[in-house]
Coordinates of C-alpha atoms in Angstrom, one line a residue:
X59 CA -36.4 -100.5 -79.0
X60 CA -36.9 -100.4 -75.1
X61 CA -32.6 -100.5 -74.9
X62 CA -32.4 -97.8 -77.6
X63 CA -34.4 -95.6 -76.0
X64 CA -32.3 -96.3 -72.7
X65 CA -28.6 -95.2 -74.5
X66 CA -30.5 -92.3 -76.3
X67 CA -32.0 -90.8 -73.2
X68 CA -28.9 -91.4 -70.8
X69 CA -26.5 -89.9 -73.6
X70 CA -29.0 -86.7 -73.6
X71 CA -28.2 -86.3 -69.7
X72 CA -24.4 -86.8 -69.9
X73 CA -24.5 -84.1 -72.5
X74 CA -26.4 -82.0 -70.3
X75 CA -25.2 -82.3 -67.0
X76 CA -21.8 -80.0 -67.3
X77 CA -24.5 -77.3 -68.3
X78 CA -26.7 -77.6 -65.0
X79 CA -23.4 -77.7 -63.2
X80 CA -22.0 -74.5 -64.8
X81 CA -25.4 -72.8 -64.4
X82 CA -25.8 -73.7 -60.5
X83 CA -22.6 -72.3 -59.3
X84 CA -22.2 -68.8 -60.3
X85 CA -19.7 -66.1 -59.6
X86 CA -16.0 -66.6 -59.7
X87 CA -14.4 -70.1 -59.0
X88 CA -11.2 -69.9 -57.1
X89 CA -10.1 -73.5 -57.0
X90 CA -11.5 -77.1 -57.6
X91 CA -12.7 -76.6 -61.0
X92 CA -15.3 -79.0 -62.4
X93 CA -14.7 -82.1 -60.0
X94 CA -13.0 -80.1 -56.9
X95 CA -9.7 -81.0 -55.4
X96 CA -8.8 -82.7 -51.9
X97 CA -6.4 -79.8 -51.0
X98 CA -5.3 -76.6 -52.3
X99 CA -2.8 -73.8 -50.9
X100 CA -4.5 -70.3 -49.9
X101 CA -5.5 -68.6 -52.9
X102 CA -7.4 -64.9 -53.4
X103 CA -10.0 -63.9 -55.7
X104 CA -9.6 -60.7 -58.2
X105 CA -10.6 -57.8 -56.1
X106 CA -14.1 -56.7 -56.6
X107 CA -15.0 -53.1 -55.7
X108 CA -18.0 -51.8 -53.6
X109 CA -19.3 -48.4 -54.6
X110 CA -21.3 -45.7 -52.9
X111 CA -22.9 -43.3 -55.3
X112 CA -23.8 -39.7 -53.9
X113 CA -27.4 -38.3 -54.7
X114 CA -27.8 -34.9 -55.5
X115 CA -26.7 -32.1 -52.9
X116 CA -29.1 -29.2 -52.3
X117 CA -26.0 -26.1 -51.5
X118 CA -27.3 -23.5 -49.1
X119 CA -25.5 -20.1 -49.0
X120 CA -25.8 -18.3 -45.1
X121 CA -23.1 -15.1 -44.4
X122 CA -23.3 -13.3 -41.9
X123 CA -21.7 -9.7 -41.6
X124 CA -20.7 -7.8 -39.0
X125 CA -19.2 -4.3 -39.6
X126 CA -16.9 -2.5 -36.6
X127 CA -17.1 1.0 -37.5
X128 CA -17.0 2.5 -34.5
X129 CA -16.9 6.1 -34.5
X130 CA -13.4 8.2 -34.7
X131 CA -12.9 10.9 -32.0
X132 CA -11.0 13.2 -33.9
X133 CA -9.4 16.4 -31.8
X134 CA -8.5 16.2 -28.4
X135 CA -8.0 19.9 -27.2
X136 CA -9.1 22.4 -29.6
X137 CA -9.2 25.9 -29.0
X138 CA -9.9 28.8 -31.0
X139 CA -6.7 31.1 -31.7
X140 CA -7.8 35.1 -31.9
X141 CA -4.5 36.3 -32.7
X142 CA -4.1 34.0 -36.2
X143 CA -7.9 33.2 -36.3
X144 CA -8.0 29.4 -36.4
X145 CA -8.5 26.7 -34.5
X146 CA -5.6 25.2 -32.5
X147 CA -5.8 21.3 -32.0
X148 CA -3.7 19.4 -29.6
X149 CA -3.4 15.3 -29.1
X150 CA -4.9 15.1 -32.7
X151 CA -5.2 11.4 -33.9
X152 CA -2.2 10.2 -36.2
X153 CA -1.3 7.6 -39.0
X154 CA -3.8 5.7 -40.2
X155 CA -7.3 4.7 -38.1
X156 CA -8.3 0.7 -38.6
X157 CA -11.9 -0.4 -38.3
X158 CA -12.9 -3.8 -39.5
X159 CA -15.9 -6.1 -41.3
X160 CA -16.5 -9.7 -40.2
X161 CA -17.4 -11.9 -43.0
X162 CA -18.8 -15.1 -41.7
X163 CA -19.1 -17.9 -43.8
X164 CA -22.2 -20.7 -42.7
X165 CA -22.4 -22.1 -46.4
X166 CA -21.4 -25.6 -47.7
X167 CA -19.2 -24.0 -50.8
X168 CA -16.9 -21.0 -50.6
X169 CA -18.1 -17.3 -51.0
X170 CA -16.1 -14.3 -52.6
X171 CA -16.7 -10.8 -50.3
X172 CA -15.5 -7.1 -50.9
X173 CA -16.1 -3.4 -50.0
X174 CA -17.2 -0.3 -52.0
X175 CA -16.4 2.6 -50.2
X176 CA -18.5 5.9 -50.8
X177 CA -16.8 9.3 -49.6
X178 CA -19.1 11.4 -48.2
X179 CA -16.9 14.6 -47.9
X180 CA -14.3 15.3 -49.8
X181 CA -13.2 18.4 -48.3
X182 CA -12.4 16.6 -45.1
X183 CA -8.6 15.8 -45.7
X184 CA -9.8 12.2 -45.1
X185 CA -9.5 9.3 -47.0
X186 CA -11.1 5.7 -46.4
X187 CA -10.4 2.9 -48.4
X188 CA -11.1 -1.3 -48.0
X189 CA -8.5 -4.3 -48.0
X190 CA -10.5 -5.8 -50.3
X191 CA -11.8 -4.4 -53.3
X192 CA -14.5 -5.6 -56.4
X193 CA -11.0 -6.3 -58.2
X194 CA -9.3 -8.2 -55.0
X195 CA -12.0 -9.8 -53.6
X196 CA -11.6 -12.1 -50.4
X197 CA -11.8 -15.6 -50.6
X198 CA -13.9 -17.5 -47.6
X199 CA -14.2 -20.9 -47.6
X200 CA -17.0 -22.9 -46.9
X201 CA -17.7 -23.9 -43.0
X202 CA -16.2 -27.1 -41.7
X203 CA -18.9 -29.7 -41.6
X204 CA -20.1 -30.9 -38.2
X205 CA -20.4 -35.2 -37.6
X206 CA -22.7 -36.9 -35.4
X207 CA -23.9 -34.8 -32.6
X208 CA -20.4 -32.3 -33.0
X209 CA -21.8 -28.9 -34.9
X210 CA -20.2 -27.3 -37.7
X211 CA -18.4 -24.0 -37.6
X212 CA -18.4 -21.2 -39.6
X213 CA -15.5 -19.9 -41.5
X214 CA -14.6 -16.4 -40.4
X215 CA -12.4 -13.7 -42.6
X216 CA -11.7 -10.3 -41.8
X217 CA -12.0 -7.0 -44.3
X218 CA -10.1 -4.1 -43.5
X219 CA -11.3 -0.5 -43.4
X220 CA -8.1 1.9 -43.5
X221 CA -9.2 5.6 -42.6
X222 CA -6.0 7.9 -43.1
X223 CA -5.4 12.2 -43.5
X224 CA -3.3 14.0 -45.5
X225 CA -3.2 16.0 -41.8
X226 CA -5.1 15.1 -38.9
X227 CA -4.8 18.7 -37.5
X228 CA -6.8 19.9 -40.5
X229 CA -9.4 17.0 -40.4
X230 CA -9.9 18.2 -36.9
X231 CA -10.3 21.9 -37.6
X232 CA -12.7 21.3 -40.5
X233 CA -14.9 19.5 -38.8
X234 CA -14.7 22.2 -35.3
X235 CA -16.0 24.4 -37.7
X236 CA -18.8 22.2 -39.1
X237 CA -19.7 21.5 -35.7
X238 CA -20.2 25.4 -34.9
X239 CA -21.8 26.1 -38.1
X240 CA -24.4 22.9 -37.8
X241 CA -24.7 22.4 -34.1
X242 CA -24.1 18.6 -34.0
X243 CA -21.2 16.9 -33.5
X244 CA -21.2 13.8 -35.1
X245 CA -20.9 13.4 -38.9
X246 CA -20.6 10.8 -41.8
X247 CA -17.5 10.5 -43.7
X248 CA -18.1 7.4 -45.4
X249 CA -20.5 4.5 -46.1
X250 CA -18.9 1.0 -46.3
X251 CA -20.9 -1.5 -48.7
X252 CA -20.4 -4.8 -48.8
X253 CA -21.1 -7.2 -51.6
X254 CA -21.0 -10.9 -51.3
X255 CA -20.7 -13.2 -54.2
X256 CA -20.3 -16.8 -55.7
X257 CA -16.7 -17.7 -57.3

């Protein structure tokens, strides 16, 4: 009985024992297999790839504009003429008068800009209109991303404000006589509005 006992229980562990050894190792086996080998030639495992996953982003939006309007001298020597009643300018400006809108870009994703322009008199001969329009908008991209202790910069683009007469001379006369007639000598001939936007 005593012997019996002694084959049953040592043919329970040899049936066991390749499934405590398959269970210990784990993970991919190369070489060697069950009993291992006493040499083998250089050999690789199947690549196995390391991911990094990316958490949500919180986007910020920051633009800053800056608007060079500065103001157009128009004239140069004007002088009332009494023989033909009207005002006779000399050195008036000519061809067409650039002023210009920064768009500065401080966001992590692109923005779209443009400019309405308002005309404030149309009498004026004058005419201003924008590079960029609500159907042309212009594209600026997001900043360039600082690293480590180098800062970021800002992604500047440039809107154009074209100011232009049918004839300068008559721009200038109208507004001589708008001076006399209001006594100042500064006036509005257009408001520039810009509008910024997500694409």
């Amino acid at each position: 009985m005593k012997k019996l006992l002694a084959v049953l229980l040592t043919l329970t562990m040899l049936a066991t024992l390749p499934a405590f050894g398959a269970s210990a190792e784990g993970g991919t086996r190369v070489v060697g297999g069950e009993t291992g080998v006493d040499d083998f030639p250089s050999t690789s495992t199947g690549g196995q790839d390391l991911n990094v996953k990316v958490s949500e982003v919180s986007h910020r939006y920051a633009v800053d504009i800056t608007f060079d309007l500065s103001e157009l001298t128009i004239g140069g020597t004007i002088t009332w003429n009494v023989k033909d009643l009207k005002y006779d300018v000399e050195g008036a400006l000519t061809g067409e008068q650039e002023r210009f809108v920064t768009v500065s870009n401080r966001s992590d994703l692109p923005v779209y800009a443009y400019a309405t322009i308002t005309d404030t008199d149309a009498n004026d001969y004058i005419t201003v209109s924008a590079s960029n329009t609500e159907t042309n908008k212009l594209n600026v991209v997001k900043a360039t991303a600082g690293s480590g202790t180098t800062p970021g910069a800002p992604k500047d683009e440039t809107i154009k404000i074209s100011v232009n007469s049918d004839n300068w001379s008559d721009s200038t006369s109208y507004y001589a006589a708008k001076k006399l007639n209001e006594n100042i000598d500064t006036f509005k001939i257009a408001t520039v509005t810009v509008t910024i936007t997500k694409p």
